[in-house]
mmCIF file of C-alpha atoms and ligand atoms in Angstrom:
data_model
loop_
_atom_site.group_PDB
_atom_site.id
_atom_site.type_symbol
_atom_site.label_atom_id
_atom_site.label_comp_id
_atom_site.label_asym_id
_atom_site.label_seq_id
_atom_site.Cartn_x
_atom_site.Cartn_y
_atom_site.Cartn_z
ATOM 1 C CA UNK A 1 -144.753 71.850 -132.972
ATOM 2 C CA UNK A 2 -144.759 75.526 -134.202
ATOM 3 C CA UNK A 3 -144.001 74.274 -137.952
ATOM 4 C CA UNK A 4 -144.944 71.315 -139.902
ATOM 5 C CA UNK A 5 -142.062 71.884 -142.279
ATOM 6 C CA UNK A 6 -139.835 69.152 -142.173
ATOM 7 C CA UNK A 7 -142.281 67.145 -140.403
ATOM 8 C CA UNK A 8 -143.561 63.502 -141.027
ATOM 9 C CA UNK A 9 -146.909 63.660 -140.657
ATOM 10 C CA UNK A 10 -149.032 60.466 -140.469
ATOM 11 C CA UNK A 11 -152.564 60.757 -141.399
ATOM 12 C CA UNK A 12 -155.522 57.675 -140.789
ATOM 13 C CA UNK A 13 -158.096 57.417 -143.231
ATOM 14 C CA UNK A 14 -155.530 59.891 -145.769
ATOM 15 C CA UNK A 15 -157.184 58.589 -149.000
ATOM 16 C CA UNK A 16 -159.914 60.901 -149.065
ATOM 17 C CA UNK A 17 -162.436 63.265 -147.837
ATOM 18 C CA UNK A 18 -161.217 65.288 -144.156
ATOM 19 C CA UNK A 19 -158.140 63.151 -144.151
ATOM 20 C CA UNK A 20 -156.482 64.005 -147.401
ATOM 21 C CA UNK A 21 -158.031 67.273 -146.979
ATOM 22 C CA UNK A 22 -155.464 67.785 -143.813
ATOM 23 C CA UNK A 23 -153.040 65.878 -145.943
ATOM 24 C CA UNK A 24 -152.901 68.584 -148.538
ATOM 25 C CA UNK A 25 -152.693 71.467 -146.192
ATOM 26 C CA UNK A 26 -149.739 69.547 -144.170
ATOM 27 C CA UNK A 27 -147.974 68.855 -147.221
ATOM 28 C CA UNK A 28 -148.243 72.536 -148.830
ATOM 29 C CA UNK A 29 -146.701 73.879 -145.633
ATOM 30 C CA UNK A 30 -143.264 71.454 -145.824
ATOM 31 C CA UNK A 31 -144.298 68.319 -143.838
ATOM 32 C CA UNK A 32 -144.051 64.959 -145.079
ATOM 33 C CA UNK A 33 -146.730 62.970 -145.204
ATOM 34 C CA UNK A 34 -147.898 59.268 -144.506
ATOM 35 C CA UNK A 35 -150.918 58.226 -146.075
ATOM 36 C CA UNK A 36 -152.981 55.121 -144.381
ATOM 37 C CA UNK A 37 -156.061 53.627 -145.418
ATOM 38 C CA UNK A 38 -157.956 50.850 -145.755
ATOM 39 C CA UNK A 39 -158.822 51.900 -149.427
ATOM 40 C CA UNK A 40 -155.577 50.988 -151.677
ATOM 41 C CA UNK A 41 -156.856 52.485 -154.547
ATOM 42 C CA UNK A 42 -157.987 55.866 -152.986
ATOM 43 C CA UNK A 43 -154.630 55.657 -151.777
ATOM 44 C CA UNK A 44 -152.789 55.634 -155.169
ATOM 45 C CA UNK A 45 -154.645 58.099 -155.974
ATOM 46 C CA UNK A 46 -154.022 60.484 -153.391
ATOM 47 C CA UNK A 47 -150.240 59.160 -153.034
ATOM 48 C CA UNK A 48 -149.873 60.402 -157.294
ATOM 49 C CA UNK A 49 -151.344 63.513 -156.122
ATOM 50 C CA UNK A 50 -149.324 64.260 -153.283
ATOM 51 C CA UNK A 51 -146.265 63.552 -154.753
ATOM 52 C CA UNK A 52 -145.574 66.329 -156.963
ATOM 53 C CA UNK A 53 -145.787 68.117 -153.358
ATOM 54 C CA UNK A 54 -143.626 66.547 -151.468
ATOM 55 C CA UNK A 55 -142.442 63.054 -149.880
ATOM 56 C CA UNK A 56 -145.146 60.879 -149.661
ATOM 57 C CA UNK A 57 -145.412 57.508 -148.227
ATOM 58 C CA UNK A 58 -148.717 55.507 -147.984
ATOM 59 C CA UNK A 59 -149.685 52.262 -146.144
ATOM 60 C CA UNK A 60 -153.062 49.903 -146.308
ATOM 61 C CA UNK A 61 -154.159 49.560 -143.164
ATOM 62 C CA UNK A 62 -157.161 48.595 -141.060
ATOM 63 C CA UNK A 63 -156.892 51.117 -138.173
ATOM 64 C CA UNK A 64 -158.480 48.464 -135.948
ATOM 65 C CA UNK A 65 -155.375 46.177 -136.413
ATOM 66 C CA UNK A 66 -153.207 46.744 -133.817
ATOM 67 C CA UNK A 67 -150.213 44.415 -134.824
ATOM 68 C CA UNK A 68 -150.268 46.282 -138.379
ATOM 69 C CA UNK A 69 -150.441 49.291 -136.622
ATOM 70 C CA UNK A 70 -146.684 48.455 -134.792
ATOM 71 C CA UNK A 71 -145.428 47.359 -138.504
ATOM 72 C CA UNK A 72 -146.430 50.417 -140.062
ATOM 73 C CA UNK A 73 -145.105 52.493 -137.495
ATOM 74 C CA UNK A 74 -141.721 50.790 -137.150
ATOM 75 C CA UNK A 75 -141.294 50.821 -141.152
ATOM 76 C CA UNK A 76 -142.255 54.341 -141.653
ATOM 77 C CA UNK A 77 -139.764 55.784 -138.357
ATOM 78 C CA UNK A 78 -136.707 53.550 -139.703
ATOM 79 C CA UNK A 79 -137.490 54.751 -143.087
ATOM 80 C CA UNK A 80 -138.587 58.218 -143.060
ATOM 81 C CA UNK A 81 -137.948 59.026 -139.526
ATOM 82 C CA UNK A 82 -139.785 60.239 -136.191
ATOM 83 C CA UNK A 83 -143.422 60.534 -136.904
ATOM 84 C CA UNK A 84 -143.821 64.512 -135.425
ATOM 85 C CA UNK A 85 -147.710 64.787 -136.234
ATOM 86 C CA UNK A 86 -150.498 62.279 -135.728
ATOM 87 C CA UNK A 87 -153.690 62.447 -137.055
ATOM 88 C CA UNK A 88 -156.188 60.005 -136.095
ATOM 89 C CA UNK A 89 -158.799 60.721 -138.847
ATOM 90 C CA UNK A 90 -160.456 57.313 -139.946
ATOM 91 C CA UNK A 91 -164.005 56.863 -139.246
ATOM 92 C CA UNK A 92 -167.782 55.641 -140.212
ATOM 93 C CA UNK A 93 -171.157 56.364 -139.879
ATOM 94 C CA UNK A 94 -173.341 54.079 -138.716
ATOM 95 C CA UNK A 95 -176.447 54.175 -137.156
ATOM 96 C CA UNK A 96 -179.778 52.037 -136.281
ATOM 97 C CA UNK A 97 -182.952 52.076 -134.559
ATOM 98 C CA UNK A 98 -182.246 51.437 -130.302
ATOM 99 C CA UNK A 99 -184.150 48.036 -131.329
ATOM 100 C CA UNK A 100 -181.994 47.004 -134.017
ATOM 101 C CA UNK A 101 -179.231 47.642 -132.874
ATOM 102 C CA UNK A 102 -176.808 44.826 -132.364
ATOM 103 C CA UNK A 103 -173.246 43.897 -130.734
ATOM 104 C CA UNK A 104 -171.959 43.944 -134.386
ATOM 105 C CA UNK A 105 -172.894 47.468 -134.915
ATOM 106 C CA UNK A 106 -171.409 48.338 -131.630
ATOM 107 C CA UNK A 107 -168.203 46.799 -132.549
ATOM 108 C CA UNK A 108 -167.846 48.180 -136.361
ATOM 109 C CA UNK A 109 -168.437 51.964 -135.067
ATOM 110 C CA UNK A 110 -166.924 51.429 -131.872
ATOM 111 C CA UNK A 111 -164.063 49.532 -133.407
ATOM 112 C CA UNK A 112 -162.583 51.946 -136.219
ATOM 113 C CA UNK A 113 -163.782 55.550 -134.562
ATOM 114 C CA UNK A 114 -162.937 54.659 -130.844
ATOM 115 C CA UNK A 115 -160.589 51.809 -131.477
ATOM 116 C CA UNK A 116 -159.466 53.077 -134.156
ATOM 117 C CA UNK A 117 -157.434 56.059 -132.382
ATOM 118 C CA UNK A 118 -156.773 54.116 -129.329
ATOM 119 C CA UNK A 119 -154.523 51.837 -131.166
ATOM 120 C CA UNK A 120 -153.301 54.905 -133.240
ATOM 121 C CA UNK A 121 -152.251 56.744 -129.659
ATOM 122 C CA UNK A 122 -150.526 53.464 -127.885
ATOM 123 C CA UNK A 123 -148.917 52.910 -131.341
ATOM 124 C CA UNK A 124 -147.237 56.482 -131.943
ATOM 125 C CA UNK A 125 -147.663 58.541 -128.617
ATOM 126 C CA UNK A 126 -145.575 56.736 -126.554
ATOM 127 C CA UNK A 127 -142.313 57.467 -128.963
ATOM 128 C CA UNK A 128 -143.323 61.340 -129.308
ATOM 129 C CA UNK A 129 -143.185 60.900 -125.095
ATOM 130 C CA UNK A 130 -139.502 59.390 -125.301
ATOM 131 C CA UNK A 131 -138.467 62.486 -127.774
ATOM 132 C CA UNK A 132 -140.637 65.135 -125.991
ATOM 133 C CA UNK A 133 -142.284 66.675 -128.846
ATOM 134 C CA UNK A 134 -145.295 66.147 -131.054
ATOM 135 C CA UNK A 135 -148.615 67.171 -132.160
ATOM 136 C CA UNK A 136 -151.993 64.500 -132.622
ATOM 137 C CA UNK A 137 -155.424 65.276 -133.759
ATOM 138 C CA UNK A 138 -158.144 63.237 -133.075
ATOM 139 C CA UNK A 139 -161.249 63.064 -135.328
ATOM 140 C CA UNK A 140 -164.333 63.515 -133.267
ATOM 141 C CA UNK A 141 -167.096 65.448 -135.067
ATOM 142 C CA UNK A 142 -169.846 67.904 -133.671
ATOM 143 C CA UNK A 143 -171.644 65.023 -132.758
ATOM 144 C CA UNK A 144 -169.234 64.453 -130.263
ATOM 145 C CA UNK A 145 -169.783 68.177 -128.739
ATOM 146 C CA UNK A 146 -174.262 67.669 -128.352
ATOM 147 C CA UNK A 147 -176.986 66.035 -129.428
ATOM 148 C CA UNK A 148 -178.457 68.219 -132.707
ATOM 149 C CA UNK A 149 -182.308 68.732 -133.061
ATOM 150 C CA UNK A 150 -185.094 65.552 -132.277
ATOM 151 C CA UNK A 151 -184.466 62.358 -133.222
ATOM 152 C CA UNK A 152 -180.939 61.754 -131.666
ATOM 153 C CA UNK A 153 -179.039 63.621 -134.314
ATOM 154 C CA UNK A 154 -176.287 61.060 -136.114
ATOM 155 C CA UNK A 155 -177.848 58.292 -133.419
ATOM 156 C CA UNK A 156 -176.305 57.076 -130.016
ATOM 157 C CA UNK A 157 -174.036 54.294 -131.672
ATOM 158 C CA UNK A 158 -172.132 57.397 -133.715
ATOM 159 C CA UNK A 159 -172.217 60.118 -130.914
ATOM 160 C CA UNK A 160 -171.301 57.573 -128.235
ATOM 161 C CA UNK A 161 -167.887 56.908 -130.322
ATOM 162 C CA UNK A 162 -167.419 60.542 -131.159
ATOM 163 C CA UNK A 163 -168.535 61.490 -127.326
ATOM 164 C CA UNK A 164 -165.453 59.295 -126.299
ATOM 165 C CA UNK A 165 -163.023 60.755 -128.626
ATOM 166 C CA UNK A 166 -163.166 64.029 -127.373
ATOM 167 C CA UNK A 167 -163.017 63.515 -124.008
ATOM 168 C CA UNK A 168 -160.074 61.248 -124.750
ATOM 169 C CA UNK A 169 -158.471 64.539 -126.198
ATOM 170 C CA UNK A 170 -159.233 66.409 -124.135
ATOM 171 C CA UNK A 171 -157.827 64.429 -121.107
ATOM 172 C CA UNK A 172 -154.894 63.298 -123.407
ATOM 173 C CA UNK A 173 -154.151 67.144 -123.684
ATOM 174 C CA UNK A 174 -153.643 67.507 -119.929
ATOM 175 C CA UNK A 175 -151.413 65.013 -119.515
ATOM 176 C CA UNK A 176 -149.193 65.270 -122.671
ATOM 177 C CA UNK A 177 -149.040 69.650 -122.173
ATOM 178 C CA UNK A 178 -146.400 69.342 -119.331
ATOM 179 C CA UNK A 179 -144.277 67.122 -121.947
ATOM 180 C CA UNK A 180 -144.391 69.449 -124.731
ATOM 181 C CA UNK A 181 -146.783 67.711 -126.898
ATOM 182 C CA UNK A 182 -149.903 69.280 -128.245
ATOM 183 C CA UNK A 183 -153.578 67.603 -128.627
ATOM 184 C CA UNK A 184 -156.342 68.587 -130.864
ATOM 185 C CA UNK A 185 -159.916 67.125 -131.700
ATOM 186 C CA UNK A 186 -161.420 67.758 -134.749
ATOM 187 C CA UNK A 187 -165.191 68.418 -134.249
ATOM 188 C CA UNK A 188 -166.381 69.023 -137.732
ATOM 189 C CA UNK A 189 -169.916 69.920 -138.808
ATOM 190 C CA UNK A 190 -170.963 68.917 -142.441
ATOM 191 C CA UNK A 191 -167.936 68.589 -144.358
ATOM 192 C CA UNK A 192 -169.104 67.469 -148.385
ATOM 193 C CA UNK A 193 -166.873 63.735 -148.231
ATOM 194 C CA UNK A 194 -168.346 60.720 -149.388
ATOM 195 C CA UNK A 195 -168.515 58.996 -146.251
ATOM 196 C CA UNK A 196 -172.241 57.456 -146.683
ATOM 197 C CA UNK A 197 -170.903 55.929 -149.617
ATOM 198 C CA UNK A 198 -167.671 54.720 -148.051
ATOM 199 C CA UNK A 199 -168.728 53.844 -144.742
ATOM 200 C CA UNK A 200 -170.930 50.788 -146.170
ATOM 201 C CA UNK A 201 -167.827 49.239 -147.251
ATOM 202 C CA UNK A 202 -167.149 48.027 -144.055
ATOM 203 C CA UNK A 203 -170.590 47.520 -142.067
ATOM 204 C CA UNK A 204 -170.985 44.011 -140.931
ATOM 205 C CA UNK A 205 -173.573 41.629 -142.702
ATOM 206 C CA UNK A 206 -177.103 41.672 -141.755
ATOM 207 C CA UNK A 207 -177.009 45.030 -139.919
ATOM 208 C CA UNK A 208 -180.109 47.008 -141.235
ATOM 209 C CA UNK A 209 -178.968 49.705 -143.624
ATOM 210 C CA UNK A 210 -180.562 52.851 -143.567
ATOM 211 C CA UNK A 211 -183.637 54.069 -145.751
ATOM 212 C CA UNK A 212 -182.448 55.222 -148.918
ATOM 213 C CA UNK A 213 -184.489 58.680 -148.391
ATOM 214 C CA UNK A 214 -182.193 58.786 -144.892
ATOM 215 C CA UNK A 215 -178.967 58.399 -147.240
ATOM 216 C CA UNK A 216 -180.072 61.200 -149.728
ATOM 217 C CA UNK A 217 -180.943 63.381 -147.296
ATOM 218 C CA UNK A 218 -177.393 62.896 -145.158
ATOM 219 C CA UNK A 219 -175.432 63.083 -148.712
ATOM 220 C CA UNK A 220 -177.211 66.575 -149.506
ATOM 221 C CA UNK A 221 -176.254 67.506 -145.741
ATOM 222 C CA UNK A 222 -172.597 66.503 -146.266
ATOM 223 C CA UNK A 223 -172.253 67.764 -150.159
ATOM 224 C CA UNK A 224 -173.556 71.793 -148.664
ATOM 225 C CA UNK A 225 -171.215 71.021 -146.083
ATOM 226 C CA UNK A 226 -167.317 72.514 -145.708
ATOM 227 C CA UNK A 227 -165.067 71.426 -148.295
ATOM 228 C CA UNK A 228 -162.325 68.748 -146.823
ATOM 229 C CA UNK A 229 -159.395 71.178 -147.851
ATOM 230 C CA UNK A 230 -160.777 74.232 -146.145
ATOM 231 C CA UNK A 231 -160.750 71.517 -142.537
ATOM 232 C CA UNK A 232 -157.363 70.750 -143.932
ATOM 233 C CA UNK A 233 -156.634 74.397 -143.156
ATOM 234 C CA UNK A 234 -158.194 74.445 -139.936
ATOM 235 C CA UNK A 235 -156.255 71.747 -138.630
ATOM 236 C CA UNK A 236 -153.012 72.830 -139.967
ATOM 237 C CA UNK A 237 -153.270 76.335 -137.959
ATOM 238 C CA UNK A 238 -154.515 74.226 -134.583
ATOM 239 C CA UNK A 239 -151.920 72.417 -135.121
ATOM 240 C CA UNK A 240 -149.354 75.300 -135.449
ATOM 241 C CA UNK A 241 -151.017 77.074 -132.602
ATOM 242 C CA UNK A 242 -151.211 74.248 -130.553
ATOM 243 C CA UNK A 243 -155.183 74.381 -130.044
ATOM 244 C CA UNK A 244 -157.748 71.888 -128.418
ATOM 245 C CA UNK A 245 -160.857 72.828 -130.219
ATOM 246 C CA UNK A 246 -161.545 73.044 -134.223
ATOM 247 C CA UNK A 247 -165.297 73.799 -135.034
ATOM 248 C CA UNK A 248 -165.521 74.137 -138.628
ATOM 249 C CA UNK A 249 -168.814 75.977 -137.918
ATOM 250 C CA UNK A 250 -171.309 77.024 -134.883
ATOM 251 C CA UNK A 251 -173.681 74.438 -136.054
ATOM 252 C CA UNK A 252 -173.601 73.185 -132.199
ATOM 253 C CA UNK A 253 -173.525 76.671 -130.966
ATOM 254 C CA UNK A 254 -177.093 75.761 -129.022
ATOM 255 C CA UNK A 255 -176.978 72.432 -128.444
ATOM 256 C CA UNK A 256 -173.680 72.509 -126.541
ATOM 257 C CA UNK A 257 -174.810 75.502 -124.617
ATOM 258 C CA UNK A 258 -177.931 73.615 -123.405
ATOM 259 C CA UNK A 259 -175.935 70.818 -122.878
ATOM 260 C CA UNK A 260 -173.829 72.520 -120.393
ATOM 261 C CA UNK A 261 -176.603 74.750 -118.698
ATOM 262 C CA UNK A 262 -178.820 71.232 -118.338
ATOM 263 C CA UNK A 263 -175.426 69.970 -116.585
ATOM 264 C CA UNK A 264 -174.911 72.798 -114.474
ATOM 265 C CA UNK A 265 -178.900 73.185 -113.606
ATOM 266 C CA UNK A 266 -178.649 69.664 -112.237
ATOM 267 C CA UNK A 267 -175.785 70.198 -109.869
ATOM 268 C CA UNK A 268 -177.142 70.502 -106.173
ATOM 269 C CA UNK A 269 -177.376 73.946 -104.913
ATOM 270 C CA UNK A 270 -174.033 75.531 -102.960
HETATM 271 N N1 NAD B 301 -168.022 64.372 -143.444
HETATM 272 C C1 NAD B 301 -168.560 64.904 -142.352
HETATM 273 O O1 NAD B 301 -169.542 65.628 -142.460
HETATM 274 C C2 NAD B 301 -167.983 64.612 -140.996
HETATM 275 C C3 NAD B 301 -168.480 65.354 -139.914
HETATM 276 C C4 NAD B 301 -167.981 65.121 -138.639
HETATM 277 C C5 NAD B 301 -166.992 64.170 -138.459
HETATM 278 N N2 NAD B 301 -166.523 63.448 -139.521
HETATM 279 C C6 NAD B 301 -165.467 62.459 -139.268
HETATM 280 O O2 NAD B 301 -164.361 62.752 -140.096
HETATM 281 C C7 NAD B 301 -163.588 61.574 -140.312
HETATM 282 C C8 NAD B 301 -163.310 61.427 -141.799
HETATM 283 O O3 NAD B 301 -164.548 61.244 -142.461
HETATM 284 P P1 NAD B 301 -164.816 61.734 -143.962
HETATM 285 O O4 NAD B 301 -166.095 62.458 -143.951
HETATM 286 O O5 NAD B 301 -163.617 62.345 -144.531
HETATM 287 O O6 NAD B 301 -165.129 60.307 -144.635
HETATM 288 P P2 NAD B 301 -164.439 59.584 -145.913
HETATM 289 O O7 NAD B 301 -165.171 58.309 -146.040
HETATM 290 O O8 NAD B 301 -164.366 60.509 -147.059
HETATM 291 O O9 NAD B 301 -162.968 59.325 -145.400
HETATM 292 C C9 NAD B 301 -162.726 58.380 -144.384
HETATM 293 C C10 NAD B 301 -161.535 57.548 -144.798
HETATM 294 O O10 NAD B 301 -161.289 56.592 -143.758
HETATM 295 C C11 NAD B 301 -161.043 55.348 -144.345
HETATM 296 N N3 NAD B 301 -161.379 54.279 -143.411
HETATM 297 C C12 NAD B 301 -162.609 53.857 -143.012
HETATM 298 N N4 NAD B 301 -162.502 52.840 -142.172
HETATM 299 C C13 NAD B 301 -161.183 52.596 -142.016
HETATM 300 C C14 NAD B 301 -160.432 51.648 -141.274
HETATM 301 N N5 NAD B 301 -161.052 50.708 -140.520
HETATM 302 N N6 NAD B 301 -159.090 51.685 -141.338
HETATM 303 C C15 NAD B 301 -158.463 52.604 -142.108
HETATM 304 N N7 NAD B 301 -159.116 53.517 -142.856
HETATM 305 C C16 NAD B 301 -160.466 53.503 -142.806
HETATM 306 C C17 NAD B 301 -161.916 55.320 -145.587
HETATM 307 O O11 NAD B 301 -161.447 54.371 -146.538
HETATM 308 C C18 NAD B 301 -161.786 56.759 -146.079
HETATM 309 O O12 NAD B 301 -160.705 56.905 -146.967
HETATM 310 C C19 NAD B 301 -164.404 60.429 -139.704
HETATM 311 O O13 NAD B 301 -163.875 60.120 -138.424
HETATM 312 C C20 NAD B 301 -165.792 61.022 -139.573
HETATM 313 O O14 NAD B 301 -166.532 60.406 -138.536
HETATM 314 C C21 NAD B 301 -166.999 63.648 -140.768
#
């Protein structure tokens, strides 16, 4: 789409942080937007805000949920009308030792930042196909993009769910370009949310939480970290300019580029 204005734009995890960041900027430039989250209250919030901007509509729902996926989707197109711009934003972090880890963890993470979009894309993409048009962004993150510094950066339970995303995107992109719909994956760096506060909400019981010195650190990371409305920016002008990529910083400058010369170094010779 080369405008949002007029738009209905519908927007996962909308309530706060990156999501109603990208809310914001979608609204102030004319789209309408449709807020779901598994947070009702957040939601309120964010819906009261949003309002004096323009048309907002907001829905609880657990983007793992595929069935409340449909009924959202169905209410918002009879109501409001063809959903233009999807963003698939929800997420968690979660991470635990290799020898902790359990199926449980694998499904939560897994479930809402893997899951999560899949259901989003056979929900919504599929009726953008029949029209021809429309425009969705994946949230990945950096961690998606490398593996930052020792230790396994945001662990292999996060990266392998952000790992998928993009190359879901990316692969997404290529077959949705002849059709005239655009696809973009957010890879953010640190972006100041309260995701290590959030994220707990929903992490099954028993899993091992991590140290409290772990959590303070991450949650000084996040709050030096790009401000939710400046991504909501970003995304807005990928959107417009129908681009794959948005970096909110070269953070992973290195790490992809050794990434991709390790790959390379490995091929056989010609
Ligand atoms: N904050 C960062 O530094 C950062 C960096 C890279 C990537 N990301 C990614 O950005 C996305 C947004 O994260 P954020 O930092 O804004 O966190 P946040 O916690 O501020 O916002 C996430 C929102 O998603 C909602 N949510 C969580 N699980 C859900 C579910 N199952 N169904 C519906 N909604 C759900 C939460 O209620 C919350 O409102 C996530 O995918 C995250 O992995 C964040």
């Amino acid at each position: 789409v080369d405008s949002v204005r007029g738009e209905i734009a519908l927007i996962t995890g909308g309530a706060q942080g990156i999501g109603l960041g990208i809310a914001r900027a979608l609204a102030g430039a004319g789209a309408s937007v449709v807020l779901v989250d598994i947070d009702g209250e957040a939601l309120r919030a964010a819906e009261a805000e949003l309002s004096a901007v323009t048309t907002v509509a907001t829905a609880v729902l657990d983007v793992r949920d595929r069935l409340e996926w449909l009924t959202v989707v169905e209410g918002v197109e009879t109501t409001l009308g063809p959903i233009g711009v999807l963003c698939n934003n929800a997420g968690v972090a979660g991470r635990a030792p290799v020898a902790q880890m359990s199926y449980e963890m694998w499904d939560w993470v897994l479930g809402i930042n893997l899951g999560g979009v899949v259901n989003g894309i056979q929900t919504v993409v599929p009726r953008m196909v029949g029209r021809g048009r429309g425009h969705v962004v994946n949230t990945a993150s950096g961690a998606g993009l490398g593996i930052p510094g020792p230790g396994g950066g945001a662990g292999f339970l996060y990266h392998s769910s952000k790992y998928a995303v993009v190359g879901m995107s990316e692969s997404l992109r290529s077959e949705l370009a002849p059709i005239g719909i655009g696809v973009s994956v957010l890879c953010p760096g640190p972006v100041a949310t309260n995701i290590q506060d959030t994220s707990p909400r929903t992490r099954p019981g028993g899993a091992p939480a991590p140290s409290a010195a772990f959590v303070a650190a991450r949650k000084q990371l996040l709050a030096a970290g790009a401000s939710p409305d400046a991504v909501g920016e970003m995304v807005l002008r990928a959107i417009v300019h129908d681009e794959l990529y948005i970096h909110t910083d070269r953070i992973m400058e290195p790490f992809v580029r050794a990434r991709s010369e390790e790959i390379l170094a490995a091929m056989p010779p010609a």
